[in-house]
Amino acid sequence: MTFSLHGVAVSRGIAIGKAHIIIHAQHDVRETLIEPAMVDAEVARLRAAIEDAAGHLREMRTRIPTDAPHDVVAFIDTHLLMLGDAMLAEEPIRLITERRYNAAWAVRHQRDAVVQVFDQMDDPYLRTRRDDVEHVMNGILRSLQGSSLSPASGEDPDLVGAVLLADDLAPADALLMQHHGVVGFVTEFGGPTSHTSILARSLGIPGIVGVHHARRFVQEGELLIIDGNEGVVVGEPDTRTLAHYRKRQSERAKYSVGLNKLKRAPCVTRDGVAVELQANVELPSDFAAARDVGARGVGLYRTEFLYMNRTEPPTEEEHFEAYQQLVKTVSGLPVTIRTLDIGGDKQVDPALTSRGKGANPALGLRAVRLGLKEPALFMPQVRAIVRASALGPVRMMIPMLSNLEEAHQVIELVRTTQAEFARQRIPFASDMPIGGMIEVPAAAVFADGFAQVLDFLSIGTNDLIQYAIAIDRVNDEVNYLYDPINPGVLRLIAMTIRAGQRARVPVGMCGEMAGDVRYTRLLLGLGLESFSVNPAVLLEVKGLIAGTDVSSIRLLAEKMLKTADPGKFRRYLDDLG
Ligand code: PEP
Ligand code: MG
């Protein structure tokens, strides 16, 4: 009988295929004691499994497409480092030799013990490390049990056209899904901001996470439909349901082909409003993919990667080289370099800052606050950005502003640097725009003040939502409250856009909401005319912009801001289309 399960949609699209269940090893480990005579062989099996898991990762590393997000490579390297650490095998070997555990049981035992320690920490950065430990140990378990996606060349016939069903998937698995021809995936755990989800989005593989207990309902080989737009998994579909989704699938395929035609088209609405559509990038090399889909520059270059995995701050030259490379790649289009946004969920090596994280890192010394307190971290970056301004249309963007004083201080540092460069005849553009991110509710409410001081504003919804609704963006217990269209959040967005319009200061949006096609028309209706999005969704956003008559939806967007009736609110959103 047809049944449906619900989870969090993380990667759009419809997939139809036979279920292939990945038995990830945390389950189904048999707790059997081994014979004393088997101890050496079991230890050898463990060592071989660790080597196998490492080999698996090394192989995978060679398969990473050049345009894959850079953090996938970093992620695999971290896991390889962990697997190379002799300490990792110590405790399982003790369990095998002293307690006669079988190897899988010993590994699972240690994994659970370590994970439990991490679970008791409330630091978001350390919680991420917990996932690393878990993925690495699960990799060994999979090798021991022989149940995994494997990078072996050639396709696995069980996987071609399959929908994967697993407890959780590592980012590396997402890459292998593409390699093996998997069409979609469902996991019981995970969240929309996990690396696996981000990667699946950029690879265009429809997926749903957080479908608790999915494996209780689904049998191996059963037909599944993944609706990656709505977060619904349909099992054993009847002919009508199947026909419905096949139709939607082919409509979407046609739609995607149509979108390709938009690559070179100007980004204007049906009623002629020109909209700026730019890309978010994390590495200078990321822009190549964005240019292919017609991005008109970079609306957010996150520079944190320059500070990661090191114990000394990056030098002015290192900054400059990265900026030079990006400006060159973007060739003549605007490049918005955001100054360091370290802290909160983006922690770096503690040796870099010599400051504690505090009990609430998201509310602590992060982003511009940290930059202003730590000139050794900040000034080489400011100087490099000012130098880069001589190379092309560079804009500097300040994250996490909470008051005007911070903006004035940064502007002052730029002016002093420019004066020094002028004396030393170092080239720079004296008219380099300096803008700020509106991510703190107090800044959104006072956007008119910021608009008097800054050359442009950019709404960072990822943080604005977290601070406005008072939910930690990395805490999955409160994920359900993370709502871009919470009426209070919408008002903050609308206030910021209006403040910019009144002051004739451009206002853009670079948070994930800008690339969420469910809200493109609402944002246009609120007057947003500049979007910076993940390159993977750029064409779809452009398609919606091109199909919108802004003048006809302004009133609906306005009504959404005013109503206190949830039914009407929903209806207006539906009417926006
Ligand atoms: C944001 O907060 O919306 C944003 C774009 O910045 P980040 O996600 O890097 O904090
Ligand atoms: Mg932010």
Coordinates of C-alpha atoms in Angstrom, one line a residue, residues 159-442:
L159 CA 23.2 1.7 -7.3
V160 CA 22.5 2.9 -10.8
G161 CA 19.1 4.6 -10.7
A162 CA 18.7 3.8 -7.0
V163 CA 17.4 5.9 -4.2
L164 CA 19.7 5.6 -1.2
L165 CA 18.3 5.1 2.2
A166 CA 20.7 5.4 5.1
D167 CA 20.9 6.5 8.7
D168 CA 23.3 9.3 7.7
L169 CA 25.6 10.0 4.8
A170 CA 29.0 11.5 4.9
P171 CA 29.8 14.3 2.4
A172 CA 32.2 11.9 0.7
D173 CA 29.2 9.5 0.1
A174 CA 27.4 12.4 -1.7
L175 CA 30.3 12.5 -4.2
L176 CA 30.1 8.7 -4.6
M177 CA 26.3 8.9 -5.2
Q178 CA 27.0 10.9 -8.3
H179 CA 29.7 8.5 -9.4
H180 CA 27.5 5.5 -9.0
G181 CA 24.5 7.0 -10.7
V182 CA 22.3 7.2 -7.6
V183 CA 19.3 9.4 -8.3
G184 CA 18.2 10.5 -4.9
F185 CA 18.7 9.9 -1.2
V186 CA 16.9 9.8 2.2
T187 CA 18.6 9.8 5.6
E188 CA 17.2 9.4 9.0
F189 CA 19.4 12.0 10.5
G190 CA 21.2 15.2 9.4
G191 CA 20.2 18.8 8.8
P192 CA 19.9 21.2 5.9
T193 CA 23.2 22.9 6.7
S194 CA 25.3 19.8 6.9
H195 CA 28.1 19.4 4.4
T196 CA 26.3 16.4 2.8
S197 CA 23.2 18.5 2.2
I198 CA 25.2 21.4 0.8
L199 CA 27.1 19.1 -1.5
A200 CA 23.9 17.2 -2.7
R201 CA 22.4 20.6 -3.6
S202 CA 25.4 21.6 -5.7
L203 CA 25.5 18.2 -7.4
G204 CA 21.7 18.4 -8.0
I205 CA 20.8 15.1 -6.3
P206 CA 17.3 15.4 -4.8
G207 CA 17.4 14.5 -1.1
I208 CA 15.5 14.5 2.2
V209 CA 17.1 14.3 5.6
G210 CA 15.7 13.7 9.1
V211 CA 13.2 11.1 8.1
H212 CA 13.3 9.3 11.4
H213 CA 12.9 5.5 11.4
A214 CA 12.6 5.5 7.6
R215 CA 14.3 2.1 7.5
R216 CA 11.5 0.5 9.5
F217 CA 9.1 1.2 6.7
V218 CA 11.1 0.7 3.5
Q219 CA 12.3 -2.6 2.1
E220 CA 15.3 -3.1 -0.1
G221 CA 14.4 -2.8 -3.7
E222 CA 11.0 -1.2 -3.1
L223 CA 10.0 1.7 -5.4
L224 CA 10.5 5.1 -3.8
I225 CA 9.7 8.6 -4.8
I226 CA 11.7 11.5 -3.4
D227 CA 10.0 14.9 -3.5
G228 CA 13.0 17.1 -2.7
N229 CA 10.8 20.2 -2.9
E230 CA 8.3 19.2 -0.2
G231 CA 10.4 16.8 1.9
V232 CA 8.1 13.8 1.2
V233 CA 9.1 10.2 0.5
V234 CA 6.5 8.1 -1.1
G235 CA 6.8 4.4 -0.8
E236 CA 5.1 1.7 -3.0
P237 CA 3.3 4.4 -5.1
D238 CA 0.1 3.3 -6.9
T239 CA -0.1 4.0 -10.6
R240 CA -1.8 7.3 -10.3
T241 CA 0.7 8.7 -7.8
L242 CA 3.6 7.4 -9.9
A243 CA 2.2 9.0 -13.0
H244 CA 1.7 12.3 -11.2
Y245 CA 5.4 12.4 -10.1
R246 CA 6.7 11.2 -13.4
K247 CA 4.8 14.1 -15.0
R248 CA 6.3 16.5 -12.5
Q249 CA 9.7 15.0 -13.1
S250 CA 9.5 15.5 -16.9
E251 CA 8.2 19.0 -16.4
R252 CA 11.1 19.8 -14.2
A253 CA 13.6 18.3 -16.8
K254 CA 12.0 20.5 -19.5
Y255 CA 12.2 23.5 -17.1
S256 CA 15.9 22.9 -16.5
V257 CA 16.7 22.7 -20.2
G258 CA 14.7 26.0 -20.6
L259 CA 16.7 27.6 -17.8
N260 CA 20.0 27.0 -19.7
K261 CA 18.7 29.5 -22.3
L262 CA 18.8 32.1 -19.5
K263 CA 22.5 31.8 -18.9
R264 CA 23.4 34.8 -21.1
A265 CA 20.1 36.7 -20.9
P266 CA 19.9 39.9 -18.8
C267 CA 18.3 39.5 -15.4
V268 CA 15.1 41.6 -15.6
T269 CA 11.6 41.0 -14.5
R270 CA 8.7 40.8 -16.9
D271 CA 7.9 44.4 -16.2
G272 CA 11.5 45.5 -16.8
V273 CA 13.0 45.8 -13.3
A274 CA 16.7 45.1 -13.6
V275 CA 17.8 42.7 -10.8
E276 CA 21.4 42.1 -9.9
L277 CA 22.2 38.4 -9.6
Q278 CA 25.5 37.5 -8.2
A279 CA 27.2 34.4 -6.6
N280 CA 28.5 33.5 -3.2
V281 CA 31.9 32.0 -3.3
E282 CA 34.3 30.6 -0.7
L283 CA 37.3 30.0 -2.8
P284 CA 38.6 32.2 -5.7
S285 CA 38.3 29.2 -8.0
D286 CA 34.6 28.7 -7.1
F287 CA 33.7 31.6 -9.5
A288 CA 34.3 29.6 -12.7
A289 CA 31.1 27.6 -12.1
A290 CA 29.2 30.7 -11.2
R291 CA 30.3 32.5 -14.4
D292 CA 29.1 29.5 -16.5
V293 CA 25.6 30.1 -15.3
G294 CA 25.8 33.8 -15.8
A295 CA 26.6 35.3 -12.4
R296 CA 27.2 39.0 -12.6
G297 CA 29.9 39.2 -10.1
V298 CA 30.5 38.0 -6.5
G299 CA 28.0 39.3 -3.9
L300 CA 29.8 37.5 -1.0
Y301 CA 33.3 36.2 -0.9
R302 CA 33.7 34.5 2.5
T303 CA 37.3 34.9 3.5
E304 CA 37.3 32.7 6.5
F305 CA 39.0 29.8 4.7
L306 CA 42.1 31.9 4.6
Y307 CA 42.3 31.7 8.4
M308 CA 41.4 28.0 8.7
N309 CA 43.7 25.1 9.5
R310 CA 46.6 27.2 10.6
T311 CA 48.2 28.6 13.7
E312 CA 49.6 31.9 12.3
P313 CA 47.4 34.6 10.8
P314 CA 47.5 34.9 7.0
T315 CA 49.9 37.5 5.8
E316 CA 49.0 40.6 3.7
E317 CA 50.5 38.8 0.7
E318 CA 48.5 35.7 1.2
H319 CA 45.3 37.8 1.3
F320 CA 46.3 39.8 -1.7
E321 CA 47.1 36.7 -3.8
A322 CA 43.7 35.2 -3.1
Y323 CA 41.9 38.5 -3.9
Q324 CA 44.0 39.1 -7.0
Q325 CA 43.1 35.6 -8.2
L326 CA 39.4 36.2 -7.6
V327 CA 39.4 39.6 -9.2
K328 CA 41.1 38.2 -12.3
T329 CA 38.7 35.3 -12.6
V330 CA 35.7 37.6 -12.2
S331 CA 37.2 39.8 -14.9
G332 CA 35.6 43.2 -14.6
L333 CA 32.5 42.3 -12.7
P334 CA 32.1 43.4 -9.0
V335 CA 33.8 41.4 -6.3
T336 CA 32.5 41.8 -2.8
I337 CA 35.1 40.8 -0.3
R338 CA 33.7 40.2 3.2
T339 CA 36.2 40.9 6.0
L340 CA 36.9 38.1 8.4
D341 CA 33.8 36.5 10.0
I342 CA 35.6 34.3 12.4
G343 CA 33.9 33.1 15.6
G344 CA 30.4 31.8 16.3
D345 CA 30.0 28.7 14.1
K346 CA 33.2 29.5 12.2
Q347 CA 36.0 28.7 14.7
V348 CA 39.7 28.8 13.8
D349 CA 42.7 27.4 15.6
P350 CA 42.7 29.0 19.1
A351 CA 46.3 29.9 18.6
L352 CA 45.2 32.5 16.1
T353 CA 43.2 34.7 18.5
S354 CA 44.4 34.0 22.0
R355 CA 40.9 34.7 23.2
G356 CA 38.4 32.3 24.7
K357 CA 35.2 31.7 22.9
G358 CA 32.9 32.5 25.8
A359 CA 29.8 30.7 26.8
N360 CA 27.8 31.9 23.8
P361 CA 30.2 32.1 20.8
A362 CA 27.4 33.2 18.5
L363 CA 26.8 36.3 20.7
G364 CA 30.5 36.7 21.5
L365 CA 33.6 38.2 19.9
R366 CA 33.0 37.3 16.3
A367 CA 33.3 38.9 12.9
V368 CA 33.9 42.7 12.9
R369 CA 34.1 42.7 16.7
L370 CA 37.0 40.3 16.6
G371 CA 38.7 42.2 13.7
L372 CA 38.6 45.5 15.6
K373 CA 40.1 43.9 18.7
E374 CA 42.8 41.9 16.9
P375 CA 44.7 44.2 14.4
A376 CA 47.2 41.4 13.7
L377 CA 44.3 39.4 12.2
F378 CA 42.5 42.3 10.6
M379 CA 44.9 44.8 9.3
P380 CA 46.8 42.6 6.8
Q381 CA 43.3 41.8 5.3
V382 CA 42.3 45.5 5.2
R383 CA 45.5 46.5 3.5
A384 CA 45.2 43.6 1.0
I385 CA 41.6 44.6 0.1
V386 CA 42.6 48.2 -0.4
R387 CA 45.5 47.0 -2.7
A388 CA 43.1 44.7 -4.5
S389 CA 40.8 47.7 -5.2
A390 CA 43.3 48.9 -7.8
L391 CA 42.8 45.7 -9.8
G392 CA 39.1 45.8 -10.5
P393 CA 35.7 46.7 -9.1
V394 CA 36.3 45.5 -5.5
R395 CA 33.8 46.2 -2.7
M396 CA 34.6 45.7 0.9
M397 CA 31.8 44.3 3.2
I398 CA 31.8 44.3 7.0
P399 CA 30.0 41.4 8.7
M400 CA 27.9 41.4 11.8
L401 CA 27.6 45.2 12.4
S402 CA 25.7 45.9 15.6
N403 CA 26.3 49.7 15.8
L404 CA 27.5 52.6 13.7
E405 CA 30.6 53.0 15.7
E406 CA 31.9 49.7 14.3
A407 CA 31.3 50.9 10.8
H408 CA 33.0 54.2 11.5
Q409 CA 36.0 52.5 12.9
V410 CA 36.5 50.2 9.9
I411 CA 36.0 53.1 7.5
E412 CA 38.7 55.0 9.5
L413 CA 41.1 52.1 9.2
V414 CA 40.5 52.0 5.4
R415 CA 41.1 55.8 5.1
T416 CA 44.3 55.6 7.1
T417 CA 45.5 52.8 5.0
Q418 CA 44.6 54.6 1.8
A419 CA 46.5 57.7 3.0
E420 CA 49.6 55.6 3.7
F421 CA 49.4 54.0 0.3
A422 CA 49.0 57.4 -1.4
R423 CA 52.2 58.5 0.3
Q424 CA 54.0 55.3 -0.7
R425 CA 52.6 55.4 -4.2
I426 CA 50.9 52.0 -3.8
P427 CA 47.9 52.0 -6.2
F428 CA 44.3 51.7 -4.8
A429 CA 40.8 52.9 -5.8
S430 CA 39.9 55.8 -3.6
D431 CA 36.2 55.2 -4.4
M432 CA 36.1 51.5 -3.3
P433 CA 32.6 51.0 -1.9
I434 CA 32.5 50.0 1.8
G435 CA 29.3 48.2 2.8
G436 CA 28.0 46.2 5.7
M437 CA 26.0 43.1 6.4
I438 CA 22.7 43.5 8.2
E439 CA 22.6 40.4 10.3
V440 CA 21.8 41.8 13.8
P441 CA 18.2 42.7 14.4
A442 CA 19.3 46.1 15.9

